[in-house]
mmCIF file of C-alpha atoms in Angstrom:
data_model
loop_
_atom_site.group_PDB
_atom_site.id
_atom_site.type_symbol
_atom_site.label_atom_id
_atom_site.label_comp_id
_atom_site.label_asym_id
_atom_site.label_seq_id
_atom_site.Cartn_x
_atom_site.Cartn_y
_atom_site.Cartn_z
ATOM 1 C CA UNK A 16 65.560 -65.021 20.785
ATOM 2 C CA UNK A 17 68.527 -65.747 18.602
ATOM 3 C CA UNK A 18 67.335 -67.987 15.533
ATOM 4 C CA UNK A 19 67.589 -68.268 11.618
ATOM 5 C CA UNK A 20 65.819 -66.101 9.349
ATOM 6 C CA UNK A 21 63.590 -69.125 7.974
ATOM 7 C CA UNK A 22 63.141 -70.924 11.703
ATOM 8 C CA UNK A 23 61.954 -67.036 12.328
ATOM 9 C CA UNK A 24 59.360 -67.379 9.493
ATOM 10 C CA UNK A 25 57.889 -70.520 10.643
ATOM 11 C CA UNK A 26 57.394 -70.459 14.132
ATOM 12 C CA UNK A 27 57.025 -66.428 14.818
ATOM 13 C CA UNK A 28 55.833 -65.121 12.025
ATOM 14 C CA UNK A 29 53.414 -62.304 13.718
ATOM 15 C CA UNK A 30 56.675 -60.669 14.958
ATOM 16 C CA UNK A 31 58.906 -60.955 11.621
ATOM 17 C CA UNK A 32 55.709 -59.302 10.261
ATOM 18 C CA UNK A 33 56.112 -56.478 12.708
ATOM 19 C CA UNK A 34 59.664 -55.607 12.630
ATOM 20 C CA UNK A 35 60.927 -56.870 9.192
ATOM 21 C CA UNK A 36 61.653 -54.274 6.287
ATOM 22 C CA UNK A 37 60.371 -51.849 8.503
ATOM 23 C CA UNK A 38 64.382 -49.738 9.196
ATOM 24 C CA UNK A 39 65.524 -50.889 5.216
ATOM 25 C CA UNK A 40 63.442 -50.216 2.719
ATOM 26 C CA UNK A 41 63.303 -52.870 -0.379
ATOM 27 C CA UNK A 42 63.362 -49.300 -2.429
ATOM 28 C CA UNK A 43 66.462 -47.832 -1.471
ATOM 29 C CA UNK A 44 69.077 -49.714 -4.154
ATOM 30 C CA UNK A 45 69.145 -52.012 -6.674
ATOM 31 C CA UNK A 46 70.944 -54.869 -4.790
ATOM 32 C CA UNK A 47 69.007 -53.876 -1.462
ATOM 33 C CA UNK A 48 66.065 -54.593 -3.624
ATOM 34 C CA UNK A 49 67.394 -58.022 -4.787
ATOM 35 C CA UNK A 50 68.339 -58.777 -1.218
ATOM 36 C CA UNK A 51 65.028 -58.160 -0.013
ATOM 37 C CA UNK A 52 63.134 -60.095 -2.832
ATOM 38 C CA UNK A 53 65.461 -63.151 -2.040
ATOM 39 C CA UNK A 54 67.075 -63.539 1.008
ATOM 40 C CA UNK A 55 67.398 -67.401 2.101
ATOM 41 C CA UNK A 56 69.177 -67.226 4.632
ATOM 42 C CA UNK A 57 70.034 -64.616 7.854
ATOM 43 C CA UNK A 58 69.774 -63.990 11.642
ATOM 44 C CA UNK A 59 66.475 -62.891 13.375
ATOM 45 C CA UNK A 60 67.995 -61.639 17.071
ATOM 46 C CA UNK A 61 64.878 -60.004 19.269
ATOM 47 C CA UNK A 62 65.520 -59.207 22.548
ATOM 48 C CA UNK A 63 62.160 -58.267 25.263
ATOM 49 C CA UNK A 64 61.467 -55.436 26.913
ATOM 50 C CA UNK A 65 63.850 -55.128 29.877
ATOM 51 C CA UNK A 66 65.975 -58.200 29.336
ATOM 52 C CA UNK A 67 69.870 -58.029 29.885
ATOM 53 C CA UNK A 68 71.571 -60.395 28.151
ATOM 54 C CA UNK A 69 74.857 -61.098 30.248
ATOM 55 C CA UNK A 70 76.981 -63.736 27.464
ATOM 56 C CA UNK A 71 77.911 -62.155 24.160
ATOM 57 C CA UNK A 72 75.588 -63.593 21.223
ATOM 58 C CA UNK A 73 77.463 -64.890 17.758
ATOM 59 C CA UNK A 74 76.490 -65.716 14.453
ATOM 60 C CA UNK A 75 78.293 -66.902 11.070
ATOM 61 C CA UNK A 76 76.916 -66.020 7.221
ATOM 62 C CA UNK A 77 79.462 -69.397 5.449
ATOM 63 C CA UNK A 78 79.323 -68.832 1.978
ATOM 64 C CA UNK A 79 81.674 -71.198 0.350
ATOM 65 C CA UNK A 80 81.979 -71.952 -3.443
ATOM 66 C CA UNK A 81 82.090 -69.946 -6.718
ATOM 67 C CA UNK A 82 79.476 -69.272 -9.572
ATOM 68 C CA UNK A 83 77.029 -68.554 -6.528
ATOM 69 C CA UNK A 84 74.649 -65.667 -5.148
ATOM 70 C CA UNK A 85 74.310 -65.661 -1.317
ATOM 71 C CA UNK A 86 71.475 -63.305 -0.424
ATOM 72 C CA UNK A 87 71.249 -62.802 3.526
ATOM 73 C CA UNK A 88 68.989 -60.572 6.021
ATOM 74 C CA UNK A 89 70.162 -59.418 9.429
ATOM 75 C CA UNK A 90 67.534 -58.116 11.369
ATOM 76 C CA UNK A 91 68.605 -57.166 15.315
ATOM 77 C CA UNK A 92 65.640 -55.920 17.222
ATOM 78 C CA UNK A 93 66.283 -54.855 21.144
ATOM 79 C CA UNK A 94 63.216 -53.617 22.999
ATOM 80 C CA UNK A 95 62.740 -50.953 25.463
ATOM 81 C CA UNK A 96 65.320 -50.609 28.553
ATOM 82 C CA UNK A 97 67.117 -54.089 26.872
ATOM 83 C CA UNK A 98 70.731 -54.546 26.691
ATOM 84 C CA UNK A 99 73.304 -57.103 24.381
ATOM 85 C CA UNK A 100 76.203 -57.253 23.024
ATOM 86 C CA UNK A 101 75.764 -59.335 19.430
ATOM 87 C CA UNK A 102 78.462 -60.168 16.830
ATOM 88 C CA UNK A 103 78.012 -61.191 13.425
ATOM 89 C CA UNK A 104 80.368 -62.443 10.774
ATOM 90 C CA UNK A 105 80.217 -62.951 6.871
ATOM 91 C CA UNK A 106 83.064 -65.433 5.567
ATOM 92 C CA UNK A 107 84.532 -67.910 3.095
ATOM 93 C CA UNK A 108 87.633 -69.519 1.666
ATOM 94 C CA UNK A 109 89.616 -67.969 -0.550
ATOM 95 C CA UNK A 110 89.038 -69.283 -4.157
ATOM 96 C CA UNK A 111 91.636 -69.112 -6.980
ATOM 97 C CA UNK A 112 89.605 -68.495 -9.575
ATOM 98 C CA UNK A 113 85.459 -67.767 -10.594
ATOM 99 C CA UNK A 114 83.190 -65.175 -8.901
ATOM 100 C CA UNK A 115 80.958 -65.153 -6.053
ATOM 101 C CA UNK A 116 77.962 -62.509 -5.520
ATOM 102 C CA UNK A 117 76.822 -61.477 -1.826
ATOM 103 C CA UNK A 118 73.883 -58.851 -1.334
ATOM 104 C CA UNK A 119 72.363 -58.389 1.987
ATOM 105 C CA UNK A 120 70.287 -55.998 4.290
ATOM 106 C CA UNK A 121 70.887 -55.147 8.355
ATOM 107 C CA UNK A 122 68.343 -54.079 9.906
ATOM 108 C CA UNK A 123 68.559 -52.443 13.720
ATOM 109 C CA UNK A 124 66.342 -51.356 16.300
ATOM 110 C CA UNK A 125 67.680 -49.893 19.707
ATOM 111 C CA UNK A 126 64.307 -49.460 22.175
ATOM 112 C CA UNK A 127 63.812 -46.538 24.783
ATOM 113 C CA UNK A 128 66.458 -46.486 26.945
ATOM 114 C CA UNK A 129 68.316 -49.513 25.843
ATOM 115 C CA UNK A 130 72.253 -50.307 24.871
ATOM 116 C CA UNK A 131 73.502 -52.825 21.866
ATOM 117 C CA UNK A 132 77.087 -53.581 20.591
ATOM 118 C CA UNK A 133 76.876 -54.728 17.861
ATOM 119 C CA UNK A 134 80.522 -56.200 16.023
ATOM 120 C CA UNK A 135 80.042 -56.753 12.207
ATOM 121 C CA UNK A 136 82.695 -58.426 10.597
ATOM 122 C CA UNK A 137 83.458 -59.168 7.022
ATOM 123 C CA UNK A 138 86.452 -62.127 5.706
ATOM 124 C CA UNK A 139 84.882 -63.018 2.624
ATOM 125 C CA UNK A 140 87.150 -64.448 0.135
ATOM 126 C CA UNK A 141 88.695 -62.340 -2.277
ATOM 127 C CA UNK A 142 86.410 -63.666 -5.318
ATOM 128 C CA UNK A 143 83.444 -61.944 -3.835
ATOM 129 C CA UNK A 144 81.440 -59.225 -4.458
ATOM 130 C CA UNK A 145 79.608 -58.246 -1.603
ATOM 131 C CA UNK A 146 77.095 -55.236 -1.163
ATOM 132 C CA UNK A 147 75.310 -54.551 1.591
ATOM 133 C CA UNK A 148 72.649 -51.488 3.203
ATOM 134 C CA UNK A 149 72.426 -51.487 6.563
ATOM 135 C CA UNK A 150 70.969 -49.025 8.981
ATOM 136 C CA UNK A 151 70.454 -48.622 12.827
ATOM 137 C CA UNK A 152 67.354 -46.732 14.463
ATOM 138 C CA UNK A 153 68.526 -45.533 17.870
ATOM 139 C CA UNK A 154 65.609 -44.665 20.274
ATOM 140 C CA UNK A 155 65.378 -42.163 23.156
ATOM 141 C CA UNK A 156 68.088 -42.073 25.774
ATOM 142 C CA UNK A 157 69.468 -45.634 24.250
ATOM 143 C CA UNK A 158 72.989 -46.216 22.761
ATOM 144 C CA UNK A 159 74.557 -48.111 20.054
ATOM 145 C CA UNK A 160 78.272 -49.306 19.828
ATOM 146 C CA UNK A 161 78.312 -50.069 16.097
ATOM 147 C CA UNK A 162 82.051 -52.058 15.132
ATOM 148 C CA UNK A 163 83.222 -52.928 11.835
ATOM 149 C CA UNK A 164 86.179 -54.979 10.302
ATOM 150 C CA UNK A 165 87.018 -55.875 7.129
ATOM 151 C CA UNK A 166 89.636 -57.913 5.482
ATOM 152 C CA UNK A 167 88.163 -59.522 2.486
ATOM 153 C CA UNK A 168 86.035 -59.953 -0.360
ATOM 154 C CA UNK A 169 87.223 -58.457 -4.188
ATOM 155 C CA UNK A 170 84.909 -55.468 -4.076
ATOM 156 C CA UNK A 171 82.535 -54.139 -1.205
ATOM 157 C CA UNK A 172 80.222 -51.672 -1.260
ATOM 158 C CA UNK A 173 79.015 -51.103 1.977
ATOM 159 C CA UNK A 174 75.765 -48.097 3.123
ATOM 160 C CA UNK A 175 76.111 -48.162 6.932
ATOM 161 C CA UNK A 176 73.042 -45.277 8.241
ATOM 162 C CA UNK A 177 73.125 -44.435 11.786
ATOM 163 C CA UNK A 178 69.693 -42.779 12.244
ATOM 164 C CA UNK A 179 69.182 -40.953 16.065
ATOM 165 C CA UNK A 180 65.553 -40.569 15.937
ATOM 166 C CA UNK A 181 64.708 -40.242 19.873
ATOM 167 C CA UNK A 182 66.243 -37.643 22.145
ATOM 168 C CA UNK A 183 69.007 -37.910 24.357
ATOM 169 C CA UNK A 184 70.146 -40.959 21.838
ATOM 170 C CA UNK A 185 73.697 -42.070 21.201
ATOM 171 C CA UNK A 186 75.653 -43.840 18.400
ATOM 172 C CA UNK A 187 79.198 -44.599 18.517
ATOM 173 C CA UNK A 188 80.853 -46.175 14.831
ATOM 174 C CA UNK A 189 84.067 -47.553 14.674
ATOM 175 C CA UNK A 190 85.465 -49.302 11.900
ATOM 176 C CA UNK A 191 89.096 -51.205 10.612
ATOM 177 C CA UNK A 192 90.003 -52.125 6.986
ATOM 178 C CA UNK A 193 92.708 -53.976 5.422
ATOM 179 C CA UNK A 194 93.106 -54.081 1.677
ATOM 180 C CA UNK A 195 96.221 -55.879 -0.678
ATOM 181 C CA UNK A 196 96.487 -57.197 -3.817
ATOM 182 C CA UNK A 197 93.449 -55.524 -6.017
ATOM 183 C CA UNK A 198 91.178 -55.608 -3.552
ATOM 184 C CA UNK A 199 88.704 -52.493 -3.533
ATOM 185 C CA UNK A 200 86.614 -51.916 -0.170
ATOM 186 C CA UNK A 201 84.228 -48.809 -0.430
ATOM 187 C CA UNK A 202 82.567 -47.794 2.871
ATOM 188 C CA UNK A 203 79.607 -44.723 2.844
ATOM 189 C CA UNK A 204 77.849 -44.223 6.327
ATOM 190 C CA UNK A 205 75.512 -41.551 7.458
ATOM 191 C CA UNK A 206 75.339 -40.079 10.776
ATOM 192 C CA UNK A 207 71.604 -38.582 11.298
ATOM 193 C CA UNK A 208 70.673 -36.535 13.646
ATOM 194 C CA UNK A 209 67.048 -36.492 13.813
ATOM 195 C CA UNK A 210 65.779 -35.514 17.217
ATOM 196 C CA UNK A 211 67.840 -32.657 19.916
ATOM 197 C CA UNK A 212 70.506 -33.401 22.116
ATOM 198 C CA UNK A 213 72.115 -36.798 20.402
ATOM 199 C CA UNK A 214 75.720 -37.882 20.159
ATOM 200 C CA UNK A 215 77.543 -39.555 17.407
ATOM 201 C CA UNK A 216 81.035 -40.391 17.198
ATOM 202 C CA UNK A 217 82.568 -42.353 14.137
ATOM 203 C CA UNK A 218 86.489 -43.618 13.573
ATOM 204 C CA UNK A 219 87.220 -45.873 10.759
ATOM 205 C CA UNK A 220 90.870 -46.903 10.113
ATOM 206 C CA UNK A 221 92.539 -48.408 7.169
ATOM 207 C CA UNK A 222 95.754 -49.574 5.776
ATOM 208 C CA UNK A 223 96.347 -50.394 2.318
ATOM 209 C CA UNK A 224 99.200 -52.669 0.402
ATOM 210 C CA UNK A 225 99.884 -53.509 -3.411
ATOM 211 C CA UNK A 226 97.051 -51.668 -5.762
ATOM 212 C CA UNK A 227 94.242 -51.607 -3.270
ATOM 213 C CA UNK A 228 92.258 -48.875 -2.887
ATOM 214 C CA UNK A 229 89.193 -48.148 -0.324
ATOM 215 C CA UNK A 230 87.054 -45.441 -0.248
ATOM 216 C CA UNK A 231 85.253 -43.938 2.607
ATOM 217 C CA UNK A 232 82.557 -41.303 1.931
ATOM 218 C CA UNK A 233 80.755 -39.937 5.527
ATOM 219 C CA UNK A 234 78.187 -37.439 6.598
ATOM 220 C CA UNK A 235 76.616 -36.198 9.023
ATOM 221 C CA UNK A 236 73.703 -34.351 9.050
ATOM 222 C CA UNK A 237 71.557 -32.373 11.420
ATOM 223 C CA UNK A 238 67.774 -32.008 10.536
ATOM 224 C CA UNK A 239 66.180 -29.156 11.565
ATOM 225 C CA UNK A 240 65.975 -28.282 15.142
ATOM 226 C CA UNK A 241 67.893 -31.474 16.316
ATOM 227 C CA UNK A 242 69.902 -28.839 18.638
ATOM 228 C CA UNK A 243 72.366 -29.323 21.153
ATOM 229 C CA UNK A 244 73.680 -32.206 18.493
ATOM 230 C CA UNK A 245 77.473 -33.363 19.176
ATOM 231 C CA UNK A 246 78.945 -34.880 15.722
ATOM 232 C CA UNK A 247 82.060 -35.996 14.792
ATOM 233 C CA UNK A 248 83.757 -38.289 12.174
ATOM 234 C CA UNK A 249 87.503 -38.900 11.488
ATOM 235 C CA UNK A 250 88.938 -41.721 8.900
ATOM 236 C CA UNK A 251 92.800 -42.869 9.028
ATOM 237 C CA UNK A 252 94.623 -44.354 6.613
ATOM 238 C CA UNK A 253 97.753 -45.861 6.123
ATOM 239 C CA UNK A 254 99.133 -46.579 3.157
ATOM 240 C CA UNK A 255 102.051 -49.111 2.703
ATOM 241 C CA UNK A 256 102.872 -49.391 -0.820
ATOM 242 C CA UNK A 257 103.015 -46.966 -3.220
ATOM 243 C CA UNK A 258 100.223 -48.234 -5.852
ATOM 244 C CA UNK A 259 97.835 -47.899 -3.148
ATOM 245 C CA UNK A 260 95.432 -45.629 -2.835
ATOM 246 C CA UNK A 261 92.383 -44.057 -0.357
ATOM 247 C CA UNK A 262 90.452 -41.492 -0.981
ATOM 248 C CA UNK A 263 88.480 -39.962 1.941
ATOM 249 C CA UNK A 264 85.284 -37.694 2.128
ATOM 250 C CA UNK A 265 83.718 -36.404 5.069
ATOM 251 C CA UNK A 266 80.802 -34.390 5.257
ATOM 252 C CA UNK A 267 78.408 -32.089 6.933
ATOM 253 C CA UNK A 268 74.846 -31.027 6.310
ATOM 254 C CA UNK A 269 73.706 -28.996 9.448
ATOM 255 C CA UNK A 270 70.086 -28.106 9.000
ATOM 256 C CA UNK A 271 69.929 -26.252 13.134
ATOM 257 C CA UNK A 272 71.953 -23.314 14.555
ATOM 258 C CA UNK A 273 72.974 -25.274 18.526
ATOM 259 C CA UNK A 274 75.074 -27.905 17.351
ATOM 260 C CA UNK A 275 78.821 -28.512 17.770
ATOM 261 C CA UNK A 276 80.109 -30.852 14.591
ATOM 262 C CA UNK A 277 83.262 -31.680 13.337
ATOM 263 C CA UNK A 278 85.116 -33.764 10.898
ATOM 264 C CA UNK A 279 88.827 -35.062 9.918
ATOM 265 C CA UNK A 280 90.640 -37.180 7.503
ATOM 266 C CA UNK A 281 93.890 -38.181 7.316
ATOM 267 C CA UNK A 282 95.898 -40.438 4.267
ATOM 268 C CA UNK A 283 99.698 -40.672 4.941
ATOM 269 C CA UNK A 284 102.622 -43.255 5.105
ATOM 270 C CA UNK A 285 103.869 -44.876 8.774
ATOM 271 C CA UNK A 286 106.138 -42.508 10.082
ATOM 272 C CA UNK A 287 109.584 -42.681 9.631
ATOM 273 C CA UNK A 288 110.744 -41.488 12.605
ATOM 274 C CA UNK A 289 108.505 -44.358 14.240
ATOM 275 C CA UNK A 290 110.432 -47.125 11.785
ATOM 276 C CA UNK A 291 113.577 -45.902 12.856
ATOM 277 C CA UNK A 292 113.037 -45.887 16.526
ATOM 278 C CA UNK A 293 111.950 -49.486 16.440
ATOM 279 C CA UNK A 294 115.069 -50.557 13.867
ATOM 280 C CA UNK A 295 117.465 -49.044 16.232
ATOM 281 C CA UNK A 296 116.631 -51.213 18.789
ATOM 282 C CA UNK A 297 117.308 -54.020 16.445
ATOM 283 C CA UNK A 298 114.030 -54.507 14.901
ATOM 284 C CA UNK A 299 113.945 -55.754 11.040
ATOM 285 C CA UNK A 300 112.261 -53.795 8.998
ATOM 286 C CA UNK A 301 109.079 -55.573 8.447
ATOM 287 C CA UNK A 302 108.785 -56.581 11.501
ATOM 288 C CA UNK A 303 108.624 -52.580 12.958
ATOM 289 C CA UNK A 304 106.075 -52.133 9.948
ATOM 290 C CA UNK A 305 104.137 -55.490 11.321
ATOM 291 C CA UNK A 306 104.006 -53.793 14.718
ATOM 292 C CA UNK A 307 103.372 -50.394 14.127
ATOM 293 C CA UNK A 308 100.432 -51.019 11.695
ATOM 294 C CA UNK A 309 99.108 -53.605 14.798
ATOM 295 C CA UNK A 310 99.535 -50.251 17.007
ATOM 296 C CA UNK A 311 97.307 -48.454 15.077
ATOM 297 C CA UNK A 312 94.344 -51.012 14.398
ATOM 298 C CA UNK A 313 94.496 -52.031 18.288
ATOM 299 C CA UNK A 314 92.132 -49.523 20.270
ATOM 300 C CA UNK A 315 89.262 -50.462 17.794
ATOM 301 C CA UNK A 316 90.295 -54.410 17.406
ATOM 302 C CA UNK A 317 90.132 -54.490 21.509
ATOM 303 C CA UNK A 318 86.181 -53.617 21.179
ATOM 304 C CA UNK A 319 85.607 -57.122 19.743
ATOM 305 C CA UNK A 320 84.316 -58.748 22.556
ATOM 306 C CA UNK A 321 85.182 -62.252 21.626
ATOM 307 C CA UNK A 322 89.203 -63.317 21.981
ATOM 308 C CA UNK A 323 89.323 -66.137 19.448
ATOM 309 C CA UNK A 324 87.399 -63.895 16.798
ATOM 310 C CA UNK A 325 90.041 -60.872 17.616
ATOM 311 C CA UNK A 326 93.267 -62.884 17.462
ATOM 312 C CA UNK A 327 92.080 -64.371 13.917
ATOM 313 C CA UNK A 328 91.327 -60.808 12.296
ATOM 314 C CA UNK A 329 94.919 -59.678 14.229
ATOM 315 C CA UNK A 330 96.468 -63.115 12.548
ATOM 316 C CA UNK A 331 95.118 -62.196 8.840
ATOM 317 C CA UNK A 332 96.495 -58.799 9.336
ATOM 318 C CA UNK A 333 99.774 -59.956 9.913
ATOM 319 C CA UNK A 334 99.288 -62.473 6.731
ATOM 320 C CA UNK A 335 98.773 -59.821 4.625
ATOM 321 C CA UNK A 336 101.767 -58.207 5.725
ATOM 322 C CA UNK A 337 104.468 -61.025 4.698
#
């Protein structure tokens, strides 16, 4: 089932009872709160026990205008020994002037034994302020390919929890950013460990022009005797202009004594040995910037399933570069 939150209200209302605000609760922020109380519009995607879905699923939060409050609800639920691959995207025009507020809650469930991908996107216009808690409940001996990208909005402040609460569960996070002018994207996920023998892996890469700045704050933590757990986190950034800025925090909590966990972070400028290769072949300058910045988004921008909806984010990338 792939319908709209208020379609998912009125004609299966038993199961929204069951499965929403039950991964999210309404008590965990202020604007979570607010987007709980009044969400009007979202996605309600429940997939039965056993059921491969074959075709990619797609969805589109339009939130056009200024002096507006857009308050959504995502709620992906996939049943035991289920599999699909789901993208979702949040986006508007560009307005030159007034302020637009987005607050909204994502809510995933990964049954026994199942497998989602899940792409998230984010090209809001740069005259919106979007915050967001999201978290993903990963089950025993299921997985969870978890893909991020964003390019817009003025300000985001993004809680991303990957929660592996059944044994044998995996969780894989990988996430691209692009900030210019005064944008200001601020990214803080959680890998938990809950239950022995998971496996999470997170990458997130950025690249930052003008007086942008993001900020990515991770950690993982290991509860008590979730052994044999397998973390790791890195974040890359690139910074092309020197105004910008990223500031990156990794973390570990590790609550059990069998676990192997690491983390990384690197902030740096393209490498000039890199620039000069490509300019002695006759490459202008921006141009060898254009592609080696394209180099380093690509492995994670080839995990969006859809070609169109790659292209475009690999398009406004190269916008923000002229």
């Amino acid at each position: 089932m792939l319908t709209d939150l208020a379609t998912a209200e009125r004609e299966h209302p038993q199961l929204l009872e069951k499965v929403l605000g039950k991964i999210v609760r309404p008590d965990e922020g202020k604007f979570g709160a607010l987007a709980a109380a009044m969400a009007n519009t979202g996605v309600v995607v429940y997939v039965p026990r056993g059921v491969q879905v074959e075709q990619p699923l797609q969805s589109l939060l339009w939130g056009p205008g200024t002096g507006k409050a857009y308050f959504s609800h995502i709620l992906v639920w996939v049943e035991e020994g289920a599999a699909l691959t789901y993208v979702h995207e949040s986006a508007s025009h560009n307005e030159p002037s007034g302020q637009t507020l987005h607050a909204g809650i994502v809510e995933i469930h990964v049954g026994d034994g199942a497998n989602l991908r899940f792409v998230e996107l984010q090209s809001w216009g740069e005259h919106v302020w979007n915050f967001s808690h999201e978290r993903a409940q990963v089950s025993r001996d299921a997985s969870l390919d978890w893909i991020f990208g964003a390019i817009g909005s003025h300000l985001t402040k993004n809680f991303s929890d990957l929660d592996l609460i059944g044994e044998g569960s995996t969780g894989r996070m990988s996430g691209f950013y692009f900030t210019d002018g005064v944008q200001h994207l601020d990214h803080d996920t959680q890998q938990n460990h809950l239950a022995p023998h998971t496996t999470s892996d997170l990458l997130f890469k950025g690249a930052l022009r003008d007086r942008s700045r993001s900020v990515w704050q991770g950690m993982i933590y290991v509860a008590p005797g979730a052994q044999k757990t397998d973390g790791y986190q890195a974040n890359r950034n690139l910074i092309l202009s020197k105004h910008a800025r990223a500031d990156s925090i990794p973390g570990l909590e590790i609550l059990a004594d069998d676990v192997r966990c690491t983390h990384g972070a690197t902030v740096g400028k393209i490498d000039p040995e890199q620039l000069f290769y490509l300019r002695s072949r006759g490459i202008p300058y921006s141009e060898a910037e254009r592609l080696i910045v394209e180099g380093f988004f690509d492995p994670i921008m080839q995990r969006i399933p859809f070609e169109g909806v790659r292209t475009r984010f690999q398009d406004a990338i190269r916008e923000k570069m002229l």
